[in-house]
CSV table of C-alpha atoms in Angstrom, one decimal:
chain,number,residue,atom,x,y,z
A,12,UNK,CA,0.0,0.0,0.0
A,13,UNK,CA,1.3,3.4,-1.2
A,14,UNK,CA,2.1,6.2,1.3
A,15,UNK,CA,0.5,9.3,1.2
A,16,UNK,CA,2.9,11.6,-0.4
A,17,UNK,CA,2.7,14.8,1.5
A,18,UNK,CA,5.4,16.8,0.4
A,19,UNK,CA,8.5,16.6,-1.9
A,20,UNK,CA,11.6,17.9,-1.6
A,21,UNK,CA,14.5,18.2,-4.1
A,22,UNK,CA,17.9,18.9,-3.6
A,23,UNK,CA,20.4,20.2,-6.5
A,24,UNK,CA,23.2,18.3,-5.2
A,25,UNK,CA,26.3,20.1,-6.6
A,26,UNK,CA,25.9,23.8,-5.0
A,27,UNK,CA,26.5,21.1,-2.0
A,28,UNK,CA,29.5,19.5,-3.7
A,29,UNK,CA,31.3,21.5,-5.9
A,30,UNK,CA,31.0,24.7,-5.2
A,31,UNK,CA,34.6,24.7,-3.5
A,32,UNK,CA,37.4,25.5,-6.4
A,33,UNK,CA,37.4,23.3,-9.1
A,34,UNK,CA,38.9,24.3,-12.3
A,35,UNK,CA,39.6,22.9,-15.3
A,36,UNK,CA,38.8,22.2,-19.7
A,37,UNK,CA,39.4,19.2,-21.1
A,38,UNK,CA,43.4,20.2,-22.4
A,39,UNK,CA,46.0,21.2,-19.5
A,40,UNK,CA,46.8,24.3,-17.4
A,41,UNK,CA,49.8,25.9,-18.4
A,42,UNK,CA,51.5,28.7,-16.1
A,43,UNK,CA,55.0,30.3,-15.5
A,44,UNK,CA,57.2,30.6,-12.5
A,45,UNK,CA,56.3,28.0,-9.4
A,46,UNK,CA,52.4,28.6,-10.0
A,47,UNK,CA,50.7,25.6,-9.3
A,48,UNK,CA,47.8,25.0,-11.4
A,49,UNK,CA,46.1,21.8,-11.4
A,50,UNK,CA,43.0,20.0,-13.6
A,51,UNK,CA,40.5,19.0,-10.6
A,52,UNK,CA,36.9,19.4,-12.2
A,53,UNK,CA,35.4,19.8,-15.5
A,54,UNK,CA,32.3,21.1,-16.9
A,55,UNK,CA,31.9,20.6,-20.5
A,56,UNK,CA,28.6,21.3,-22.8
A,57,UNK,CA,28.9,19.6,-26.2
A,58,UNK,CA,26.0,20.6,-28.7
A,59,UNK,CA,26.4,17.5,-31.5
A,60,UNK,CA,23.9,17.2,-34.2
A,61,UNK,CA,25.3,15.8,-37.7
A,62,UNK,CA,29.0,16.7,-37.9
A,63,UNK,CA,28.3,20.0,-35.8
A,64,UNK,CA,29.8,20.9,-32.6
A,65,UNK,CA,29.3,23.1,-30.0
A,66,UNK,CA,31.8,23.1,-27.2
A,67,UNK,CA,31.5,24.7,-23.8
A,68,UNK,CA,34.1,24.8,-21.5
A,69,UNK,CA,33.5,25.8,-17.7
A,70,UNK,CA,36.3,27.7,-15.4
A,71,UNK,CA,35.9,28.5,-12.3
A,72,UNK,CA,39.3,29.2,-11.6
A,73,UNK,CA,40.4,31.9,-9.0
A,74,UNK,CA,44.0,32.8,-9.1
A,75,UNK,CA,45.7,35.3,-10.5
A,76,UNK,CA,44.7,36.0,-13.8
A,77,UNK,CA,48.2,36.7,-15.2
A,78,UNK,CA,49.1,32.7,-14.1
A,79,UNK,CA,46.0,31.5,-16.4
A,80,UNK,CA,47.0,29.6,-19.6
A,81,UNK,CA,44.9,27.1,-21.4
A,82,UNK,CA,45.2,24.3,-24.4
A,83,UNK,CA,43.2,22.2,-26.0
A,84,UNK,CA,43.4,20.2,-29.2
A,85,UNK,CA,40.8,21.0,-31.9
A,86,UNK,CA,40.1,19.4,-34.9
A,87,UNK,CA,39.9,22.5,-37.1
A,88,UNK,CA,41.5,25.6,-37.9
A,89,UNK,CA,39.0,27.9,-35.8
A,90,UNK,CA,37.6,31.6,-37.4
A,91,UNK,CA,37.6,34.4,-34.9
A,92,UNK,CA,33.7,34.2,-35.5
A,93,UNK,CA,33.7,30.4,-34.1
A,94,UNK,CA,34.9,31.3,-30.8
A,95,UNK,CA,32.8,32.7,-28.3
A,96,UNK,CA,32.3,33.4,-24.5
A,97,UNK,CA,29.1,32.2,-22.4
A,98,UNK,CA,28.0,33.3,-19.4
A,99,UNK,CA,28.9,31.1,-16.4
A,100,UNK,CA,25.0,31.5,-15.2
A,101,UNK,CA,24.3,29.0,-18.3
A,102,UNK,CA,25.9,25.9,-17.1
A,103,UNK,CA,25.0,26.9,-13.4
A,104,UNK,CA,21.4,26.5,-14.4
A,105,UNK,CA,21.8,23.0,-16.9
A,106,UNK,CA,24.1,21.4,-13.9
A,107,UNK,CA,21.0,22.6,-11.5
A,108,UNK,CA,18.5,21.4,-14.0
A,109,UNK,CA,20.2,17.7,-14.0
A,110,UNK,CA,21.4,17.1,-10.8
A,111,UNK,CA,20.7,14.1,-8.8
A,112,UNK,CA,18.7,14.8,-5.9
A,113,UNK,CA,16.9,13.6,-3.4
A,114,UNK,CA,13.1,13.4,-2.9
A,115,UNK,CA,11.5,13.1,0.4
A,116,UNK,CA,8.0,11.8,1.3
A,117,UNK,CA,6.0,11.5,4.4
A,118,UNK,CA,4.1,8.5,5.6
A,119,UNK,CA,0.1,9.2,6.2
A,120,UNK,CA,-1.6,8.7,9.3
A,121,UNK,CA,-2.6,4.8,8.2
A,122,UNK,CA,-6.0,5.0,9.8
A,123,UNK,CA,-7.1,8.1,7.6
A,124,UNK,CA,-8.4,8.1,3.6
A,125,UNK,CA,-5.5,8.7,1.7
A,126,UNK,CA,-5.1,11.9,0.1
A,127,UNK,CA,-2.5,12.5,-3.1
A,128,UNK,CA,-0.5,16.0,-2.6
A,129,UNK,CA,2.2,17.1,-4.4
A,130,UNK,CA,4.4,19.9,-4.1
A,131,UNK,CA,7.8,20.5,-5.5
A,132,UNK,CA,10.4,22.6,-4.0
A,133,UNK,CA,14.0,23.1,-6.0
A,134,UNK,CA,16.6,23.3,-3.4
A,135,UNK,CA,19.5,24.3,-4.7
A,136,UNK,CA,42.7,30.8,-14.8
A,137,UNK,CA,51.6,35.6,-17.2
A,138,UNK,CA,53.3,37.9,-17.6
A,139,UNK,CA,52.9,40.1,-20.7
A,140,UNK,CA,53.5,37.9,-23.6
A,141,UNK,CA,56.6,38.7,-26.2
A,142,UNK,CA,55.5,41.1,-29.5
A,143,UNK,CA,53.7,39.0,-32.1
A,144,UNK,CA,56.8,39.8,-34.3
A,145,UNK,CA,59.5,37.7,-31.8
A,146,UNK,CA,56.7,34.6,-31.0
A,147,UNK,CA,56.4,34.3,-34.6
A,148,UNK,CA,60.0,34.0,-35.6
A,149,UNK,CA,60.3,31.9,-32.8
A,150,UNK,CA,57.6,30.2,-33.9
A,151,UNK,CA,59.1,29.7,-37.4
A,152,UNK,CA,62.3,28.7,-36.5
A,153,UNK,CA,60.7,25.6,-34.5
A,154,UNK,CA,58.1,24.5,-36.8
A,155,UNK,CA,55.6,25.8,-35.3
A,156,UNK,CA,52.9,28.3,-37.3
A,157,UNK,CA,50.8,30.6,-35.7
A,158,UNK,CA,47.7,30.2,-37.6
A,159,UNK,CA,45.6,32.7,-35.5
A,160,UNK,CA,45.7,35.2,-33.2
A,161,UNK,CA,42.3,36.5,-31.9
A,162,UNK,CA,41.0,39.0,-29.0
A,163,UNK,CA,37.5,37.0,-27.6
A,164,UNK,CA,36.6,38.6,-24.4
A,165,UNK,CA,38.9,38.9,-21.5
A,166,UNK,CA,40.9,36.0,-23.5
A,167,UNK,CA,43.8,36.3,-26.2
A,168,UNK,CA,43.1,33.4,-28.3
A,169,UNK,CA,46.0,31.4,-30.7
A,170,UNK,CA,45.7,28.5,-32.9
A,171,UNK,CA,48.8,27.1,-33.3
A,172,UNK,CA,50.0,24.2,-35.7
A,173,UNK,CA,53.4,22.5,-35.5
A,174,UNK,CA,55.2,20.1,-37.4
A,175,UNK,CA,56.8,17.5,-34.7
A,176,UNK,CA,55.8,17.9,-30.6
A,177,UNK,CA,59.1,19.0,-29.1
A,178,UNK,CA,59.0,22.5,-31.8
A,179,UNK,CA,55.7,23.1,-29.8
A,180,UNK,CA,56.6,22.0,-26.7
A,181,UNK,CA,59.7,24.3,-26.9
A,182,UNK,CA,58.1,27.3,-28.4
A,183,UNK,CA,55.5,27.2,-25.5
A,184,UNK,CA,58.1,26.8,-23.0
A,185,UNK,CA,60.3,29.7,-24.3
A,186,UNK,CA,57.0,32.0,-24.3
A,187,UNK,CA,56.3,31.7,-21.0
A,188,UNK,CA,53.9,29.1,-20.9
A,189,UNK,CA,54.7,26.0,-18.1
A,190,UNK,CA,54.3,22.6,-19.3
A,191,UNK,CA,54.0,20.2,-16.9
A,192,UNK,CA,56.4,17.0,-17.4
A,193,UNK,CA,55.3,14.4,-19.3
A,194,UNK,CA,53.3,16.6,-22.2
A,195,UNK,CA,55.4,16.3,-25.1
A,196,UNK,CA,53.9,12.5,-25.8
A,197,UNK,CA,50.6,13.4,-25.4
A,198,UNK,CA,51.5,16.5,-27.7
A,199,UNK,CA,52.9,14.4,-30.5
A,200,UNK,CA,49.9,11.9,-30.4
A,201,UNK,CA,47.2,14.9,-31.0
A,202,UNK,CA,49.6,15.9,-34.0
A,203,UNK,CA,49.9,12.5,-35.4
A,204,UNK,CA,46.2,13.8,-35.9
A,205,UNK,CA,46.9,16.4,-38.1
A,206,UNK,CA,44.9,18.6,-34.7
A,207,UNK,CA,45.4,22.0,-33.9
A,208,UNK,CA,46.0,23.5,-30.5
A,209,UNK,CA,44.0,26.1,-29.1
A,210,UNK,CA,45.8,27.9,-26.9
A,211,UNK,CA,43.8,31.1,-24.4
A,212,UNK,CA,45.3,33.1,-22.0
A,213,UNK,CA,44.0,36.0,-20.3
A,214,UNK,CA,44.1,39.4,-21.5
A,215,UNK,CA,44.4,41.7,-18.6
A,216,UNK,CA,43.4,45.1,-20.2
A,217,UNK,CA,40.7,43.6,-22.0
A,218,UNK,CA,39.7,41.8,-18.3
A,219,UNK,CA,39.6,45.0,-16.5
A,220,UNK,CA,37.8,47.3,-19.2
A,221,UNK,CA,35.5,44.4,-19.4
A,222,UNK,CA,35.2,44.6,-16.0
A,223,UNK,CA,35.1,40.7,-15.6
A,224,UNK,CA,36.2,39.4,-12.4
A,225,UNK,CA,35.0,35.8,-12.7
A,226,UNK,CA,36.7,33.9,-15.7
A,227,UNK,CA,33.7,32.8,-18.1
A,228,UNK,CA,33.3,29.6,-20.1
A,229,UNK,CA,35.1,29.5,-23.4
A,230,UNK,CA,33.2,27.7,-26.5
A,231,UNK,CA,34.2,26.6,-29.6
A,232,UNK,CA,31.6,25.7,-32.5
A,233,UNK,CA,33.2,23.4,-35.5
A,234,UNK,CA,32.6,20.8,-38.0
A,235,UNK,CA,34.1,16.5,-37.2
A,236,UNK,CA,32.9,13.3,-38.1
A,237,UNK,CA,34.4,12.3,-34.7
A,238,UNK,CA,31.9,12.7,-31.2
A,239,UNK,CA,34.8,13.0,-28.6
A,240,UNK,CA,36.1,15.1,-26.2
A,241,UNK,CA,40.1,15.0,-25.3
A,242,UNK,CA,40.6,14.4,-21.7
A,243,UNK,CA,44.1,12.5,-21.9
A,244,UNK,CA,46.1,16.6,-22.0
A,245,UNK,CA,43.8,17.0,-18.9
A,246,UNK,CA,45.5,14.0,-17.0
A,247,UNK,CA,49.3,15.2,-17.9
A,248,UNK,CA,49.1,17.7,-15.0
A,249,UNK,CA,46.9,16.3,-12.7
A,250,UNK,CA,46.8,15.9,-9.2
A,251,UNK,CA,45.3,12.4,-9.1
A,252,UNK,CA,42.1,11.7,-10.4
A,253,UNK,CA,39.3,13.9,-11.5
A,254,UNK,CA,36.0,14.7,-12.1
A,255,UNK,CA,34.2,15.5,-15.5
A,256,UNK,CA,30.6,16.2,-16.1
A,257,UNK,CA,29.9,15.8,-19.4
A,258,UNK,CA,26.5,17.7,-20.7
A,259,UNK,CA,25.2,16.5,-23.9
A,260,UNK,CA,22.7,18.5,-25.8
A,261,UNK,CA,21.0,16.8,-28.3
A,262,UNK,CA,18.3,16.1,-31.2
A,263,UNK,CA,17.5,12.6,-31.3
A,264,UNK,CA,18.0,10.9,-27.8
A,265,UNK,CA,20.4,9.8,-24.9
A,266,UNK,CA,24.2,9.6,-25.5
A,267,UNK,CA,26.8,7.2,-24.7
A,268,UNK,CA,30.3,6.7,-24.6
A,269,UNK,CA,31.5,3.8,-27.1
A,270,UNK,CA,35.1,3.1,-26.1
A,271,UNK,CA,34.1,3.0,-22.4
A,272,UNK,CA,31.2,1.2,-20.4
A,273,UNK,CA,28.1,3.5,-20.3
A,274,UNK,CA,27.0,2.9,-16.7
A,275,UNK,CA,23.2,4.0,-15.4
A,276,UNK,CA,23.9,5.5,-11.4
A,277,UNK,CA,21.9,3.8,-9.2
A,278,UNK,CA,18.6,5.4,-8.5
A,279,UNK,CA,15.1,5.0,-7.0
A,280,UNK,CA,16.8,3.6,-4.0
A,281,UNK,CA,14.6,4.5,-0.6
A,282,UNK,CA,17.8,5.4,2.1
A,283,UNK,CA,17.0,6.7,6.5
A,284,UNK,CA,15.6,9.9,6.5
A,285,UNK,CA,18.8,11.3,8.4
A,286,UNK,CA,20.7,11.6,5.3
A,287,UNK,CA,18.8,14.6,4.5
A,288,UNK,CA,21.3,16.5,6.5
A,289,UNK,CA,23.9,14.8,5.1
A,290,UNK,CA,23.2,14.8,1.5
A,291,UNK,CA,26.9,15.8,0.1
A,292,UNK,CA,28.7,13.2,2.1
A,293,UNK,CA,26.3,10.5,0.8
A,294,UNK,CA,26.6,11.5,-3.0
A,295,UNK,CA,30.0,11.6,-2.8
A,296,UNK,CA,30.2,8.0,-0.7
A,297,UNK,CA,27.9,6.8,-3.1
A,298,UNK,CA,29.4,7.8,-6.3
A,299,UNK,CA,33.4,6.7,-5.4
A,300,UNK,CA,31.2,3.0,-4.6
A,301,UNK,CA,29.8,2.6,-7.3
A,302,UNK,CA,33.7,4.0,-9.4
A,303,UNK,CA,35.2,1.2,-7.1
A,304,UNK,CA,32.6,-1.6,-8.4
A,305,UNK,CA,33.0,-0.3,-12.1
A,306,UNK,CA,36.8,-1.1,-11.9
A,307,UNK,CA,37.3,2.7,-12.1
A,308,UNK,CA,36.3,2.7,-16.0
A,309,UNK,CA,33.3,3.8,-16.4
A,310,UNK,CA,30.9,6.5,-17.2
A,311,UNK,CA,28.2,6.9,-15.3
A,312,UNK,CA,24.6,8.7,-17.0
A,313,UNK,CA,23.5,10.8,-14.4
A,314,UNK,CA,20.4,12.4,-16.0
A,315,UNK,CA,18.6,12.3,-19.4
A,316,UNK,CA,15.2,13.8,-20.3
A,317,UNK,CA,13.7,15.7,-22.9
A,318,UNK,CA,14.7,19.6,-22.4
A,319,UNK,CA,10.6,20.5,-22.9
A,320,UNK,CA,10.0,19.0,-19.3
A,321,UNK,CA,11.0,17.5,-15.7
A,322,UNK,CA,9.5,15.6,-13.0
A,323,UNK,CA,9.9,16.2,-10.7
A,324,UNK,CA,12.0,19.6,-11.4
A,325,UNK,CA,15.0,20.3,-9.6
A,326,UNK,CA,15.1,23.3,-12.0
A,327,UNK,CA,13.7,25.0,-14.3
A,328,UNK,CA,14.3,23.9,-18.1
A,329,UNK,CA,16.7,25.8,-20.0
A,330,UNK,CA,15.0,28.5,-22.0
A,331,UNK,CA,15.4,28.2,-25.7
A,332,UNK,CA,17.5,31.3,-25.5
A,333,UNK,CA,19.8,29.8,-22.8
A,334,UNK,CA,20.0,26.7,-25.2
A,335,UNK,CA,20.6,28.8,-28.0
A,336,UNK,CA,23.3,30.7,-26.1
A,337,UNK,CA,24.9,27.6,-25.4
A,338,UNK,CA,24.7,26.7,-29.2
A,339,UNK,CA,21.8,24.7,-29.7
A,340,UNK,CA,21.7,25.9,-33.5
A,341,UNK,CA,18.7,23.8,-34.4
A,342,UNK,CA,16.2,26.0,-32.8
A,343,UNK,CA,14.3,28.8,-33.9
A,344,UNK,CA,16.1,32.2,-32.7
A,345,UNK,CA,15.2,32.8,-29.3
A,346,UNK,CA,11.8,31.4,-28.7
A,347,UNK,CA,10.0,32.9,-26.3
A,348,UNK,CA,7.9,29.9,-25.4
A,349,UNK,CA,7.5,28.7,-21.5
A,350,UNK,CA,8.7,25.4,-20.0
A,351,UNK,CA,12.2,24.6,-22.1
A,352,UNK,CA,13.1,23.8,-25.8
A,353,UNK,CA,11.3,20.8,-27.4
A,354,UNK,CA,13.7,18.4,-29.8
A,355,UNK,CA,16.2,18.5,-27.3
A,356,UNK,CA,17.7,15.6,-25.4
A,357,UNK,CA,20.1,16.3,-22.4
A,358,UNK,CA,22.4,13.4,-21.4
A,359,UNK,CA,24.5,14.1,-17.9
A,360,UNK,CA,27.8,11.7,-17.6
A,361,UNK,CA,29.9,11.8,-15.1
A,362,UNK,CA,33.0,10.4,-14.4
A,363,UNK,CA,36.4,9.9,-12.2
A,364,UNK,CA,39.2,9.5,-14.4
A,365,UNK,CA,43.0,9.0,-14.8
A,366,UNK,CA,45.7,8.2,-17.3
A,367,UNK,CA,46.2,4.6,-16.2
A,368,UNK,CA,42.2,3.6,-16.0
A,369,UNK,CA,41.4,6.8,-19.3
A,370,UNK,CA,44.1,6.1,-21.4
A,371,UNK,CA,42.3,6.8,-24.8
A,372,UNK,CA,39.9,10.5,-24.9
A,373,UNK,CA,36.2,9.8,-24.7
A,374,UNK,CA,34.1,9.1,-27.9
A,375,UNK,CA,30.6,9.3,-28.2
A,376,UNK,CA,27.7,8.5,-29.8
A,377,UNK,CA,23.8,10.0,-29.9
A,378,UNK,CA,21.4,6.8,-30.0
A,379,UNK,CA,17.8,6.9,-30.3
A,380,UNK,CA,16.7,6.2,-26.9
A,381,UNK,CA,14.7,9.1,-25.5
A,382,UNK,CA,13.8,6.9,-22.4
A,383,UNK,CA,13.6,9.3,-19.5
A,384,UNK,CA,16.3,8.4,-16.6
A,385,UNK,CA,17.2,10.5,-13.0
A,386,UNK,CA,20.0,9.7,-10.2
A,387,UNK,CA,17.1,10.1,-7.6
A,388,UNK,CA,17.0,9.2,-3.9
A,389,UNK,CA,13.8,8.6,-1.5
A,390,UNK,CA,13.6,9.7,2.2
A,391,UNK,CA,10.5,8.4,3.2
A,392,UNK,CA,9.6,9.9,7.1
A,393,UNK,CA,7.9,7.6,9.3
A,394,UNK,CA,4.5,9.0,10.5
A,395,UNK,CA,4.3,9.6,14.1
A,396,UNK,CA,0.7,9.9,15.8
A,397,UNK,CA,-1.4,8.0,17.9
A,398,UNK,CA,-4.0,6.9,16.0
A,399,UNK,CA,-5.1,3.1,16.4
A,400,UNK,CA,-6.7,1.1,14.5
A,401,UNK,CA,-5.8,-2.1,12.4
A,402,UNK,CA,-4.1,-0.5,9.1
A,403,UNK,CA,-1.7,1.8,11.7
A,404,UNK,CA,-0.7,-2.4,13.9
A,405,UNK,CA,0.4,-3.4,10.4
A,406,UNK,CA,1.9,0.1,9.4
A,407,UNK,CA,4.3,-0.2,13.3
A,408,UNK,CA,4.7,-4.1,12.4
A,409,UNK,CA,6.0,-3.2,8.9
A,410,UNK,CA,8.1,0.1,10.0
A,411,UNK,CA,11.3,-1.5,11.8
A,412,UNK,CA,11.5,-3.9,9.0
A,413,UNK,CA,11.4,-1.5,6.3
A,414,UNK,CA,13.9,1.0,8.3
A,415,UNK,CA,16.5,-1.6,8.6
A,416,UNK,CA,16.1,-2.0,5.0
A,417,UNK,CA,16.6,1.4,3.9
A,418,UNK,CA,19.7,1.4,6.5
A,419,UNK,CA,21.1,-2.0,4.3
A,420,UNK,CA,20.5,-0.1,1.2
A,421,UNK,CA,22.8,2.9,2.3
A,422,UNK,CA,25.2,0.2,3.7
A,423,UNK,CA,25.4,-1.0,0.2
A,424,UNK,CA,25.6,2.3,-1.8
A,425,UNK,CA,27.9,3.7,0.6
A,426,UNK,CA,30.3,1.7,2.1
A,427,UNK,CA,28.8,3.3,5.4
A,428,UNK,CA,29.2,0.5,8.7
A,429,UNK,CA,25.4,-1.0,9.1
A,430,UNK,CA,25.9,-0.7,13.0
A,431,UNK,CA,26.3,3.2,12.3
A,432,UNK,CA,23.4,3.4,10.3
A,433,UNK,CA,21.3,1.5,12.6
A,434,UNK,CA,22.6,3.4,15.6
A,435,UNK,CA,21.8,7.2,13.3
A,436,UNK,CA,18.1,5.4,12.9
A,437,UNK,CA,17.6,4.1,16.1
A,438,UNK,CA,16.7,0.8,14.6
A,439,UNK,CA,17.6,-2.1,16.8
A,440,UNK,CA,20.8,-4.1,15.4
A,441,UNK,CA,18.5,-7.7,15.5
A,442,UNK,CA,15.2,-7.7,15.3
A,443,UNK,CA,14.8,-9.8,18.4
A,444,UNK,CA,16.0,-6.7,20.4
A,445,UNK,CA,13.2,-4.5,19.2
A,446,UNK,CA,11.7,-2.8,21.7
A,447,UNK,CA,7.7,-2.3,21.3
A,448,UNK,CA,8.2,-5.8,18.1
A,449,UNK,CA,5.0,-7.0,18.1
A,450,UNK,CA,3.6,-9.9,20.4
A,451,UNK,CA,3.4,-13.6,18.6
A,452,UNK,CA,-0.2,-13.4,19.0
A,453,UNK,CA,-0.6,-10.7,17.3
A,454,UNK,CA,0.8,-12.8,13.9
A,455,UNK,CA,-1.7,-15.2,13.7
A,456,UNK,CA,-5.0,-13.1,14.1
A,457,UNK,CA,-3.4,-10.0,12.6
A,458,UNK,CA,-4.4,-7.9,15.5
């Protein structure tokens, strides 16, 4: 018998997770002098339909400005007009909009008619640089060609080509730019690939006249047969592993990752009421489980729903203008409609990765499968009145059972000591030591 759903609650879980600093792109910090600038977090927005893509690339990175250097590899030789900057407010409100989160519920008083209420609540990085004239004689005399040099924003932008890795690695080096060891191989491998490097930096007038304090998200927009994002420059300075959140923006349906194991989180999973409070330390329990049990290779699909709705809604869908913004190009300019964008898909992966368990950059595909998935967790409150009657015996017979199963649940997802649990519950550790457990009697009549 279904409880009376009183209220429900939902919790954006990363404002409680990742709000510390947590910078990063897919390529590699660069920086001069001693600065130490590490890849801990990503958040990436890839808009794919056809051979189109739309990169966005999150920073929230808050150093000093003048240590700030970026590069990624790109398949193209970019125009100035297919680089842009997005406000960070964009992918603060899609990471809101798919977060896991937890639901919570509240048991009816058994002896009354059972009523159906809803409610939903949504909880929620050098010195100046040379003159062009010296970097590009440099440039020459390594084998490296400048292809592009472009002002976007507060960021000075080059694409740079090169004919073997140590010319590049070298010509960075000399202009200031810190590699951290172990680059030059994964430099060469991206060139074996006739890429391109994109390389940003900040550009401190431009920054202050712009009056931007807060580093905002770079995109990119290009044509490639290939779905992939490179992660493996990412890992070449890195302290350890790292986190990625991939958002995928779609037409047709849910996307995947086809050179590593696609992995649904577990969800739908009813967990003791307590862990309301501590909602941050049980996602994060949870998720490096469930890494542990994947062998540390997979990717995990966090969310995926149609953009035109939720339920329930930790957040409000994007607006077609925030999905344009973000480079949904499919759409008709700026809609003003209500309640999000139809014809497109949003796929939330997640994933902890490294160069020993990561070794290759992720590659993707966009299936067909509009099937409608949430990490979701259910806090379901025991009711606590008086009342008697026959429905609330059997509810109090049925209540210690179905607390110590919640408490095995978050055993399991966890890692979390049962006896803890049990003890944060109040549940008695054996059954046989329940206070108030039912008399035998009271089994055979039901009464």
């Amino acid at each position: 018998m279904r409880s009376v759903m009183l209220r429900i609650l939902l919790y954006s879980l990363l404002p409680l997770l990742w709000a510390a600093p947590a910078a990063a792109f897919c390529g590699f910090y660069v920086a001069r002098a001693d600065a130490r600038l590490y890849n801990d977090a990503s958040q990436v927005v890839m808009v794919r339909d056809g051979d189109r893509t739309v990169i966005t690339m999150a920073n929230d990175y808050s150093g000093d400005p003048r240590e700030f250097a970026m590069v990624i590899p790109v398949p193209r030789l970019l125009q100035r007009e297919q680089i842009h900057v997005a406000e960070p407010a964009l992918i603060e409100h899609l990471d809101a909009f798919t977060a896991p989160r937890l639901v919570e519920y509240f048991d009816s008083d058994p002896c009354a008619r059972y009523e159906f209420r809803d409610r939903a609540i949504a909880l929620q990085e050098m010195s100046a640089p040379a003159p062009a004239g010296e970097r590009q004689e440099l440039a020459k005399s390594l084998g490296v060609t400048i292809e592009a040099t472009y002002s976007v924003g507060e960021y000075e932008i080059l694409i740079l080509s090169a004919k073997e890795s140590r010319g590049l690695v070298t010509w960075l080096t000399d202009s200031g730019y810190k590699l951290p060891p172990g680059a030059e191989p994964v430099v060469n491998s991206y060139l074996k690939q006739k890429q391109y490097f994109f390389v940003a930096r900040v550009d401190l007038e431009n920054q202050a006249r712009l009056g931007v304090e807060r580093l905002r998200p770079l995109q990119v927009a290009f044509e490639s047969p290939r779905f992939m994002l490179p992660i493996r420059l990412g890992t070449v300075n890195a302290r350890g592993k790292q986190e990625l959140f991939v958002y995928a923006l779609t037409r047709s349906g849910r996307v995947e990752t086809t050179n590593y194991r696609t992995v649904k989180l577990p969800t739908g999973d009813e967990i003791p009421p307590f862990v309301k409070t501590d909602f941050a330390r049980f996602y994060r329990d949870m998720f490096r489980t469930q890494v542990a049990k994947e062998n540390h290779r997979a990717v995990f699909l966090e969310y995926a729903w149609d953009m035109a709705w939720c339920d329930p809604c930790a957040a409000d869908p994007l607006s077609p203008k925030e999905l344009s913004e973000l480079g949904v190009f499919w759409l008709e300019d700026h809609q003003s409609t209500r309640g999000g964008a139809a014809n497109v898909f949003v796929t939330r992966l997640h994933l902890r990765y490294d160069s020993e368990h990561f070794p290759d950059d992720l590659r993707f595909q966009e299936t067909g499968d509009r099937t409608n998935f949430q990490g979701r967790y259910v806090l379901r409150h025991p009711w606590q009145g008086n009342t008697t009657c026959r429905a609330a015996d059997q509810y109090r017979q049925s209540l210690a059972e179905r607390q110590r199963r919640e408490a095995e649940t978050l055993a399991s997802l966890t890692g979390w000591r049962l006896d803890q649990i049990l003890q944060r519950t109040g549940v008695p550790t054996t059954a046989s030591d329940g206070e108030g457990e039912a008399p035998w009697w009271r089994k055979i009549w039901g009464r």
